[in-house]
XYZ file of C-alpha atoms in Angstrom:
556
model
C 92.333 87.810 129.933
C 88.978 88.191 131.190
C 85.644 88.582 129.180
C 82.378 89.578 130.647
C 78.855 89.745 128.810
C 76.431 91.633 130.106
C 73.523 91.832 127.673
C 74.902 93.840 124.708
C 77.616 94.640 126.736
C 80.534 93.692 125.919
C 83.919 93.941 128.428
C 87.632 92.424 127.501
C 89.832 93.030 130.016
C 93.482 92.420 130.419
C 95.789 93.838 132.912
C 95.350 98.090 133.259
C 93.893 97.850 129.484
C 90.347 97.331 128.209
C 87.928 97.142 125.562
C 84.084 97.443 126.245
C 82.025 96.992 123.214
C 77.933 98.974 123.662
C 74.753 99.377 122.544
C 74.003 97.069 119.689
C 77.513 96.184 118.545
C 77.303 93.188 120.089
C 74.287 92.224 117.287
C 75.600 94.551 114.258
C 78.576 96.927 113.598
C 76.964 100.262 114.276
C 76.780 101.419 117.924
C 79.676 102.734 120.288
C 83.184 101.472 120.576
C 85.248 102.110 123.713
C 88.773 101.920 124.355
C 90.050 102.828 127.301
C 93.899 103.046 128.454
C 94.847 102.548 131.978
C 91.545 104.515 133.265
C 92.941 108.078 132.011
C 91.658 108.203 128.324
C 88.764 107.282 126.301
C 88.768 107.271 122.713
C 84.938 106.626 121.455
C 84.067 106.088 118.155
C 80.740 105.931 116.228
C 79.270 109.481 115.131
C 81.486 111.273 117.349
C 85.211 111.057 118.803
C 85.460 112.218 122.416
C 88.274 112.690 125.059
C 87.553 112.317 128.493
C 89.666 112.998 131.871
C 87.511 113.068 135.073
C 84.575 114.573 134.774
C 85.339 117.045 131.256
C 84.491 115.718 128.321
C 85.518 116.856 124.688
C 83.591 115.986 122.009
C 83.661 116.225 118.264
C 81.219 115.139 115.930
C 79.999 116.440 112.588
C 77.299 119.257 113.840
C 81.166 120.970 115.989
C 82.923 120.360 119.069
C 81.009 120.162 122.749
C 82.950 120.850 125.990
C 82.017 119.482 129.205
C 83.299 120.290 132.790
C 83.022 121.482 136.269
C 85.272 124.486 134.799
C 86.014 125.600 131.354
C 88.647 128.175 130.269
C 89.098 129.437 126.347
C 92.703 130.580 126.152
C 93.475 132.783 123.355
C 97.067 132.491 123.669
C 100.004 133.444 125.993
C 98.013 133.619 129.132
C 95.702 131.784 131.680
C 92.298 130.945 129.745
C 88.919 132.930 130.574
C 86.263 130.639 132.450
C 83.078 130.645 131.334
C 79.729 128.598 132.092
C 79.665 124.767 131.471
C 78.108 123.492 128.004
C 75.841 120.745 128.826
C 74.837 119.083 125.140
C 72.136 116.564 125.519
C 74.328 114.293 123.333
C 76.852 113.902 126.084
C 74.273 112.902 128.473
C 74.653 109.296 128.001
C 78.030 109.481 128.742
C 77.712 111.341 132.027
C 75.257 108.332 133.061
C 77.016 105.964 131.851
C 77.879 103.817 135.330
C 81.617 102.455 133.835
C 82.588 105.686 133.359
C 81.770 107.487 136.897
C 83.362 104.282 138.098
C 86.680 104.584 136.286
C 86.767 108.299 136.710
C 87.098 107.234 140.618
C 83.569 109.799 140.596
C 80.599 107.642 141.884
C 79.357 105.408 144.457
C 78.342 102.537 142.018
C 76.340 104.323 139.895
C 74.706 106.130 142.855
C 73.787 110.058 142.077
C 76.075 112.236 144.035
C 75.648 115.577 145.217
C 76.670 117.205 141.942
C 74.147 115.521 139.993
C 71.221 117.052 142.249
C 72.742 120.590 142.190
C 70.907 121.898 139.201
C 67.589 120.406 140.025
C 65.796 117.962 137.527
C 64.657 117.681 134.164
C 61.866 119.611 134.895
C 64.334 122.578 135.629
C 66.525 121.795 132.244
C 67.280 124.474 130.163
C 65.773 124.130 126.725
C 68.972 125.962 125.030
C 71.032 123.199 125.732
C 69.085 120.489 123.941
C 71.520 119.608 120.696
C 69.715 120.628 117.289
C 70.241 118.198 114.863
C 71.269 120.872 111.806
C 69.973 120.057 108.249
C 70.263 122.170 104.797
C 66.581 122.747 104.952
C 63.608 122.050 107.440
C 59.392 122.529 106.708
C 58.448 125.980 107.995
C 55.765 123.935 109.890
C 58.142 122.670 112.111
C 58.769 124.539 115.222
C 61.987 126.336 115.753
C 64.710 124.485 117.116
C 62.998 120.634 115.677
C 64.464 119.546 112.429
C 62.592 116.376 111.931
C 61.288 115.641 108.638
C 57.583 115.953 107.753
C 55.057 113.382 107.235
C 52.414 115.026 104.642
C 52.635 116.510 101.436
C 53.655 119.622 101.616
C 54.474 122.674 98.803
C 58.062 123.286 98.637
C 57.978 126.751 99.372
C 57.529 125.228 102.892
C 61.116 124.802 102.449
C 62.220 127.804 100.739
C 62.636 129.649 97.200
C 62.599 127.308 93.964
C 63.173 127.496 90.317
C 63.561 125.206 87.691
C 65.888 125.621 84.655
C 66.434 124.655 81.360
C 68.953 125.330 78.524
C 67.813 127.610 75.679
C 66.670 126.221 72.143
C 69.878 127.679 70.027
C 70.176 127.348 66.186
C 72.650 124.304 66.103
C 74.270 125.702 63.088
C 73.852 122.727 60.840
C 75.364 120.528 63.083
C 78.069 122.552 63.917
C 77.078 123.836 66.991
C 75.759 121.087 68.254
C 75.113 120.144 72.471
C 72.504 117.992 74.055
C 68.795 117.916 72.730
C 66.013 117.033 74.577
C 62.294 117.427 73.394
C 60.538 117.869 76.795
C 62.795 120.309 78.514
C 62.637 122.311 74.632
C 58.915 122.241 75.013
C 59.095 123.744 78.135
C 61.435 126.528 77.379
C 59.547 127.156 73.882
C 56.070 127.641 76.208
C 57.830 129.974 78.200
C 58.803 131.892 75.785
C 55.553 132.039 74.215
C 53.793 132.997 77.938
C 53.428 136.887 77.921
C 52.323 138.047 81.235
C 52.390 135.030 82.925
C 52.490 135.811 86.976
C 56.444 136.690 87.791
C 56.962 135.809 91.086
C 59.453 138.666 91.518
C 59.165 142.184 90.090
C 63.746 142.255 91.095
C 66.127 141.641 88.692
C 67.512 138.872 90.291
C 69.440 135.583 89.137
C 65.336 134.746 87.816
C 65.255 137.488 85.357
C 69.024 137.559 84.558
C 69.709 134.234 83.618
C 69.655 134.266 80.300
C 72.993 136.520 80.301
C 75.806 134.963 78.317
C 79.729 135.830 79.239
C 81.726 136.363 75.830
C 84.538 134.251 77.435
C 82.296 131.218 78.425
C 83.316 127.883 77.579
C 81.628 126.017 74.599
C 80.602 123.321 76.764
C 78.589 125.131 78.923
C 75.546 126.438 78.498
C 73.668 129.349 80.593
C 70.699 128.484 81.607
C 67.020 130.227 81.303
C 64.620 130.507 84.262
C 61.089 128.563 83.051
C 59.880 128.229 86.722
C 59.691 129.749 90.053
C 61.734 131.855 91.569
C 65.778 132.506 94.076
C 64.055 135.733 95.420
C 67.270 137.877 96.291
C 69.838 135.172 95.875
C 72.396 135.841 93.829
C 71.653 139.110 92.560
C 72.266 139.885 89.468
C 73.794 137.399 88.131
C 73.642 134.088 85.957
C 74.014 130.385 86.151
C 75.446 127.846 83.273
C 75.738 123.850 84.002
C 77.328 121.171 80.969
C 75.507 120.916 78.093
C 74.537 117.701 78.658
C 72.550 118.765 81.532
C 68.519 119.745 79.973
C 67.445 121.010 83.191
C 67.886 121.782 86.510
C 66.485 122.953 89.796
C 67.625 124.976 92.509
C 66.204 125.758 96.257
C 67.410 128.384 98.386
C 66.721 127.092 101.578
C 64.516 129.660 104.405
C 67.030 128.622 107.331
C 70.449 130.969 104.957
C 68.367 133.922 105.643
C 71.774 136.129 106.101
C 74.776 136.602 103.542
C 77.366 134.164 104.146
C 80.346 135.060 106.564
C 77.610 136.471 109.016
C 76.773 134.696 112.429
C 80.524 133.210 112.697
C 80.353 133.278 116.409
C 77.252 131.027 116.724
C 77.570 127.837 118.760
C 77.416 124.064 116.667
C 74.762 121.661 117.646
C 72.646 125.367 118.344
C 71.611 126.342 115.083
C 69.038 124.449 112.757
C 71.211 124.888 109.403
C 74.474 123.686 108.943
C 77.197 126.311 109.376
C 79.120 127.480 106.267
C 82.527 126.709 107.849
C 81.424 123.054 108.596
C 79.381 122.571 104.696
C 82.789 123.676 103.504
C 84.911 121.073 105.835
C 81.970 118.732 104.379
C 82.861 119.481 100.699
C 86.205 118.849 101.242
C 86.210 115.448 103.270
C 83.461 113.953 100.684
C 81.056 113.843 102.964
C 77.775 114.324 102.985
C 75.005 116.718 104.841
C 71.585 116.045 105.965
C 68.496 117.525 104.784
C 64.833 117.065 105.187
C 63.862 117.476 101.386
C 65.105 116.530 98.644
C 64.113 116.571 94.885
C 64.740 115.117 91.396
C 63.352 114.703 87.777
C 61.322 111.751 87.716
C 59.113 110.017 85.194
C 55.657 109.428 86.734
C 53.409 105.971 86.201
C 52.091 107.362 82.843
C 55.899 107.514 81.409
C 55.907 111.791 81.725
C 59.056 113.615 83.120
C 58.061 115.150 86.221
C 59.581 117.194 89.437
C 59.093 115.655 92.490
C 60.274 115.962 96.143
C 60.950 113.507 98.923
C 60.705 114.115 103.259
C 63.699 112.703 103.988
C 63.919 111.516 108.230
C 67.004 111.197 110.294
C 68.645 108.172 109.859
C 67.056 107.212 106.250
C 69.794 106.418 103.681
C 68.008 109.418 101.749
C 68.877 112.562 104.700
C 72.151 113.129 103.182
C 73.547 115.255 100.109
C 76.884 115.453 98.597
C 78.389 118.632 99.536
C 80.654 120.575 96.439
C 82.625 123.646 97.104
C 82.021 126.376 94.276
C 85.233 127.767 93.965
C 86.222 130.926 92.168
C 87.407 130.916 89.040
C 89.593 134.245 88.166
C 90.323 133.479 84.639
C 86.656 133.436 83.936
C 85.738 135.540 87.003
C 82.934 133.008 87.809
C 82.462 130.461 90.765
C 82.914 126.890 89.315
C 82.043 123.476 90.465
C 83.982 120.682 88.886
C 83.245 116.768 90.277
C 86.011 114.567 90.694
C 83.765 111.867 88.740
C 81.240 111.776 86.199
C 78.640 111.792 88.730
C 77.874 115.414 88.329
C 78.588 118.251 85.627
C 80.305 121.686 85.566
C 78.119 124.231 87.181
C 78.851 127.901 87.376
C 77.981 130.937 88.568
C 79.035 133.798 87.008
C 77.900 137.834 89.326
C 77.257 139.780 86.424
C 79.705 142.636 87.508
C 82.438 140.546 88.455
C 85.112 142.421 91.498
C 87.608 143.213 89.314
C 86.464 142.628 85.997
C 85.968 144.524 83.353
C 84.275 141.545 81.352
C 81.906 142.191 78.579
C 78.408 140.768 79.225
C 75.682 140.050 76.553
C 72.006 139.836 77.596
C 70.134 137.990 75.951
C 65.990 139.104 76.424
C 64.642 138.193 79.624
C 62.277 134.993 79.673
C 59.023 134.919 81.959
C 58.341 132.130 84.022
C 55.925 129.236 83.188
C 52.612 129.575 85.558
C 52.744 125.572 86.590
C 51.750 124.262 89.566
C 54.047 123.894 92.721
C 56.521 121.676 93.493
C 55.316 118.593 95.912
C 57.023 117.405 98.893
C 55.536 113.666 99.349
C 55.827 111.470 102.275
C 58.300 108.311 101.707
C 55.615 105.261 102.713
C 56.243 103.272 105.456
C 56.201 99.780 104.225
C 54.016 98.662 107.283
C 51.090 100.668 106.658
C 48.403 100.970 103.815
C 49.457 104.459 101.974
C 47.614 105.831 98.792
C 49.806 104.975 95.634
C 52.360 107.441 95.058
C 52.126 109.636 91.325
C 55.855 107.897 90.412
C 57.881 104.757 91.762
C 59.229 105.521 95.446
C 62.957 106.440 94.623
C 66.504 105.254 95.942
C 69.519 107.048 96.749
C 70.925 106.073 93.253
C 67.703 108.004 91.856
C 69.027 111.242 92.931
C 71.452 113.600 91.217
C 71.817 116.258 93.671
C 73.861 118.888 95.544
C 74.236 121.275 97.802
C 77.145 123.459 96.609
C 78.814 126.045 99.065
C 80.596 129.286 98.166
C 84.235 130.870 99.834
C 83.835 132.191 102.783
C 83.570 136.401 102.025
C 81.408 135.478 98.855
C 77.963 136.547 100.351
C 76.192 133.969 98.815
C 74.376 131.371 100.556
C 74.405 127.548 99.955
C 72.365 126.786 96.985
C 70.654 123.134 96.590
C 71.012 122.266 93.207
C 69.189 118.459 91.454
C 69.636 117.742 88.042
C 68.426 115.968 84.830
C 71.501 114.612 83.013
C 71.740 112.175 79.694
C 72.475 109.359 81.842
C 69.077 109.990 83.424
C 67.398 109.256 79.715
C 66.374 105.842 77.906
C 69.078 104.654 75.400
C 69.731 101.776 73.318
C 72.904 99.346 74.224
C 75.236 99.297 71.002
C 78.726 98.370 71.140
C 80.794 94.729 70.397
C 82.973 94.284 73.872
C 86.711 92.643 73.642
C 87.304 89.293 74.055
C 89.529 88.505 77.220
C 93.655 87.928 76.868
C 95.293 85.585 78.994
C 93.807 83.324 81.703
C 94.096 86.512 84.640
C 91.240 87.966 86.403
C 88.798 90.142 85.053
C 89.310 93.026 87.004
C 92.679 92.727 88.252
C 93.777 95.513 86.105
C 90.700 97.969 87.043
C 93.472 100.384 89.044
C 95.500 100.896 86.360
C 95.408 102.950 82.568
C 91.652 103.636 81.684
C 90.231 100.352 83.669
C 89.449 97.343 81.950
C 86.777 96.984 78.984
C 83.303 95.239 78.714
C 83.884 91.488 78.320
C 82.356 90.457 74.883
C 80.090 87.542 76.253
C 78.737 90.254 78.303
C 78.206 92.839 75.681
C 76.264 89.972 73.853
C 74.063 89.699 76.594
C 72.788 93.223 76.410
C 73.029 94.533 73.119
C 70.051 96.235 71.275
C 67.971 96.403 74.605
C 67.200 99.430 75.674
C 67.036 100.822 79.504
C 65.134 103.746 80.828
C 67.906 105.510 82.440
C 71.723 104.784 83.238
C 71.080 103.532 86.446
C 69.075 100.871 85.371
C 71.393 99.541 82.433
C 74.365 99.394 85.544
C 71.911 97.295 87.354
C 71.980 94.791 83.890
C 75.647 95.125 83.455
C 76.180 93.396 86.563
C 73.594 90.731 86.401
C 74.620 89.850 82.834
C 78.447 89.517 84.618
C 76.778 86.997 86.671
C 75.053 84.862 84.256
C 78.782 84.333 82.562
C 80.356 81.591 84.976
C 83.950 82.093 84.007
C 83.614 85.544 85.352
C 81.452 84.838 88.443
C 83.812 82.470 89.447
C 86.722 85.149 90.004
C 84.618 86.957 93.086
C 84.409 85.794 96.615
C 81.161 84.866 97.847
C 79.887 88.353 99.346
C 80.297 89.424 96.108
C 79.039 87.097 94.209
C 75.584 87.517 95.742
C 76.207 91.487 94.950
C 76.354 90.572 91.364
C 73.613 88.300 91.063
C 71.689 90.945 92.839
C 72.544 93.601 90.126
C 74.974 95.410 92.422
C 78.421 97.016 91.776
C 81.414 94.353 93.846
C 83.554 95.654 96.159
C 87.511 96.283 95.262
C 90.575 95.800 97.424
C 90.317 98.243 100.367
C 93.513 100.070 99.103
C 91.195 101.287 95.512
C 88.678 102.760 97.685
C 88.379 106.310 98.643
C 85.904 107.712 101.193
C 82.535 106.142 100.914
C 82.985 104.407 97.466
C 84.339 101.157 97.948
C 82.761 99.120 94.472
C 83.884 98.797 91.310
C 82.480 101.832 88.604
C 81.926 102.216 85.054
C 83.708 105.094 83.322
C 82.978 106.644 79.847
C 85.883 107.240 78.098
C 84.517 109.493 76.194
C 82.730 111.359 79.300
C 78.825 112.187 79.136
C 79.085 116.056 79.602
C 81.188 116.409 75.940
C 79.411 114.251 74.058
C 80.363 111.129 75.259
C 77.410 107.720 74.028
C 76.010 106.903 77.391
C 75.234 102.949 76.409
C 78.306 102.595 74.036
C 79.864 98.866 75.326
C 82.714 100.309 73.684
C 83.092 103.610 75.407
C 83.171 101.970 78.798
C 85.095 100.987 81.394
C 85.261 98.975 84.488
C 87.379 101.085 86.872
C 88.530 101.076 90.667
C 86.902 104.235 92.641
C 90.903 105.652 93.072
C 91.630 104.948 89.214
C 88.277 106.795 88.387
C 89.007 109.694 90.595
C 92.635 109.834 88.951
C 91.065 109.857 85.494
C 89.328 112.560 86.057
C 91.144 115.046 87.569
C-alpha cells in the first residue's frame, strides 16, 4: 500500500484501486472525496455526485444534473440520441483542471493544456450563460440578474417581494367553550385593524388580502382562518383563504418576485440557469427533508425593550441561516383545501382553501372584509460580522433555532406559486415550568428506552431543578433542560464524552445512528399532549424525551 501527501492532498493507493482525499479534508470533514476504480469510474462526493468516463462528465447536485462532453446525445427512446451543443457549467471546471484526472483519463501531457483546451479561446471569450446560478427562494431586486448573493444593508422587504402579516380573529370564546389560543398583542393588532377605516389598501383586487377572513362550513375546529392586518400577496392566490392551528397568533407570508409565472410554466428551463429554485426540484426538496436556500428570511422577534416585533435577516451562501425547510401542500379532497401537516411538532397545520374549489360545491361564509393596518415596512437587516464595529441591532442577532419558517410548495398543475410562510407559535411565548417529574426505576440508562412507546419522562431531580422559573420562549427552557441534566451526575455519567460537553453546553445529545432520520440526529422533547390542541408547553409532566425516529412515528 502506498500513501502520498501532498499538501491537503491526500493519495492511498493499492494495486489498480485508489482513494485520493482533496481540498480541506485533510484538516476537517467537508471538502471532496474521490474514489476511483481501476481508472474507469469516479464516484465524488461532497455537494454533488458525478460520473466520469474520459472526458464526459455527469453531474448531479441539488440545483439538477450537468452534462459534460466532446458529444452529447438526448435519446428519447428506441433510437440513436439527438446531439446537441456541450454544457459547460462553471461548477465542473475544477474537475476538468484537475491534473489527476486528465492523467487517469490517459488525456494530458502532465497537466500540460492540449489543443482542445485552446479551441474556444480564453476566459475573456467565455460565455456568460454558462456561469452556474446559485438558485435561492428569493433574491434583493438590487441584485443584478443572474447574482443571487445576499445583501449587505438594510433593505425594505418589498425588495424581495409581496408581504403580509396575519393574525387570527378575536371570536366570542363562548364561555369557555369555544376556547383556542389567546394572545394580547396579536388581539391588539387585529382589534386596531378593525377599527382603521380607510387606512391605505395596498390592493384595490379581491385577492387572498381581502378574502381571508372567509370561513369553510366544513373546517376543522382546530383551525382557525386567518385575517389579513398587514401588507399585501398581490395576485397570489386569488380568491381564496388561508387557516393555520389555533395555537398559531400570527403569521407572515412573502411571495417571492423571482415565481413571477403560475406554477407548471417554464418546465423546459435548464437547472443551475435560473435564479429561483424550480418547482419540480422544491418538491423533490419537500420530500427528502431537505432544505432550500434563500437570501431573506424573517420571524417574530421581541426587540431590546421586551416588544414583539417582525424582523428580517440577509442570509449569505454558506451561513447556517441560507436554508428553509421545504413542506409540500398537498390537496386535501375531503375538505377540498391544500393542507400542510409536519411530521413533528415543529410546525402547525396550514391550509389553503381556493374559495371555488374544482369540483366542489362547498358552502362558503364570508365573514366582512378587514383593512390592513398602515405600519411601517418590514426590515431586512444585515447579520454583523463579528470582526467589525456594527451599530447595535433593534433585537438580539438570531440563530437557526430562532426561526419557525417555511417555504411550502403546491402539486404540480395547482397554479400557485411557492409561498414563504414564518410563524409565531405558543412555544415561541414566556411560560412558567410546573410539573413534578418521575423518579427513575431500575439501575438502566436514562434514555435507553427513548425509541420506544411515548419516550421516556423528565427525571424528577431534574424537574426540581427548574420548577417555578419561567423562560421567555421554548427554545430557551430546552436550552435549561439540558444543562439542569448535566448538573445531576448520575445522569451525566451515562453519556460519552462528546456528549457530555453537548449537555453542559445546553445542547440536545446525539442518539444511536440507527434513531436518526435525515438531518436530526439528537435526542427531542415531545408533548404528549401536542402544542397545536391545547397541549401546556412547560408541563414537566406532559413531556417527553424521545429519539428523532420515535418522534416522527408518534406523530404520524
Amino acid at each position: 500500500q502506498e500513501h502520498k501527501t501532498t499538501g491537503n492532498h491526500i493519495s492511498l493507493v493499492e494495486g489498480t484501486h485508489s482513494l485520493e482525499v482533496k481540498g480541506d479534508l485533510a484538516e476537517k470533514v467537508s471538502g471532496a472525496l474521490g474514489i476511483k476504480v481501476d481508472g474507469d469510474i469516479v464516484l465524488e462526493s461532497s455537494s454533488r455526485i458525478s460520473l466520469k468516463v474520459g472526458g464526459s462528465f455527469v453531474v448531479v447536485h441539488s440545483g439538477g444534473v450537468d452534462i459534460v462532453g466532446p458529444k452529447i446525445n438526448l435519446n428519447g427512446g428506441g433510437s440513436p440520441g439527438t446531439p446537441i451543443n456541450t454544457l459547460q457549467p462553471a461548477v465542473m471546471d475544477a474537475l476538468a483542471d484537475e491534473q489527476y484526472d486528465r492523467g487517469n483519463a490517459g488525456g494530458g501531457n502532465d497537466g500540460e493544456p492540449s489543443d482542445e483546451d485552446e479551441s474556444e479561446g480564453g476566459e475573456e471569450d467565455k460565455d456568460d450563460s454558462d456561469e452556474l446560478v446559485i438558485p435561492v427562494y428569493a433574491k434583493s431586486c438590487l441584485k443584478e440578474k443572474g447574482c443571487t448573493d445576499a445583501g449587505t444593508t438594510m433593505e425594505p422587504s418589498k425588495h424581495f417581494g409581496d408581504m403580509a402579516l396575519f393574525a387570527q380573529p378575536v371570536e366570542d370564546d363562548c364561555c369557555g367553550y369555544g376556547t383556542h389560543y389567546h394572545d394580547d398583542e396579536v388581539e391588539q393588532l387585529a382589534q386596531s385593524a378593525k377599527k382603521t377605516s380607510g387606512a391605505n389598501s395596498l390592493t384595490g383586487e379581491m385577492t387572498v388580502a381581502s378574502a381571508g377572513v372567509a370561513v369553510p362550513l366544513a373546517a376543522e375546529q382546530s383551525a382557525g382562518v386567518l385575517t389579513r392586518v398587514w401588507g399585501t400577496l398581490g395576485a397570489w392566490g386569488g380568491e381564496g383563504f388561508l387557516s393555520v392551528s389555533k395555537t398559531v397568533p400570527a403569521l407572515g407570508v412573502l411571495v417571492s418576485a423571482l415565481y413571477p409565472i403560475p406554477a407548471g410554466e417554464g418546465s423546459d428551463k435548464v437547472p443551475g440557469r435560473d435564479e429561483q429554485w424550480l418547482e419540480n426540484e422544491l418538491r423533490r426538496k419537500a420530500q427528502s427533508g431537505e432544505t432550500a436556500a434563500t437570501r431573506a428570511r424573517f420571524l417574530f422577534q421581541r426587540n431590546t425593550a421586551g416588544e414583539l416585533r417582525t424582523y428580517g435577516y440577509h442570509t449569505p451562501a454558506g451561513s447556517e441561516l441560507e436554508g428553509v425547510r421545504v413542506a409540500l401542500m398537498e390537496w386535501n379532497k375531503e375538505f377540498s383545501r391544500y393542507e400542510f401537516s409536519p411530521v413533528s411538532d415543529s410546525g402547525p397545520k396550514i391550509f389553503w382553501t381556493p374559495a371555488k374549489p374544482e369540483g366542489s360545491e362547498q358552502p362558503i361564509h364570508t365573514g366582512t372584509p378587514v383593512e390592513p393596518v398602515d405600519l411601517p415596512d418590514i426590515y431586512v437587516n444585515p447579520i454583523p460580522d463579528e470582526k467589525t464595529d456594527i451599530t447595535t441591532p433593534p433585537s438580539p442577532m438570531p440563530e437557526e433555532r430562532n426561526f419557525n419558517d417555511w417555504i411550502l410548495v403546491f402539486p404540480d398543475g395547482a397554479e400557485l406559486t411557492p409561498i414563504y410562510v414564518y410563524l409565531k407559535t405558543a412555544r415561541d411565548e414566556a411560560g412558567t415550568v410546573t410539573g413534578k417529574g418521575e423518579v427513575l426505576a431500575g439501575t438502566g440508562r436514562w434514555l435507553s428506552q427513548a425509541g420506544k412507546s411515548l419516550g421516556v419522562p423528565i427525571p424528577q431531580q431534574v424537574a426540581n431543578k427548574l420548577r417555578s422559573k419561567s423562560f421567555n420562549n421554548f427554545d430557551e427552557f430546552r436550552a435549561a433542560f439540558w444543562t439542569a441534566v448535566g448538573e445531576c451526575p448520575e445522569l451525566l455519567s451515562q453519556f460519552n464524552k462528546a456528549n457530555q460537553t453537548l449537555i453542559k453546553r445546553g445542547r440536545a445529545p446525539y442518539t444511536i445512528s440507527r434513531q436518526r432520520v435525515g438531518g436530526r440526529g439528537t435526542f427531542e422533547i415531545h408533548h404528549i399532549d401536542e402544542i397545536q390542541y391545547g397541549g401546556e408547553v412547560y408541563d414537566i409532566d406532559n413531556l417527553r424525551v424521545n429519539t428523532p425516529k420515535n418522534h416522527i412515528r408518534l406523530h404520524k
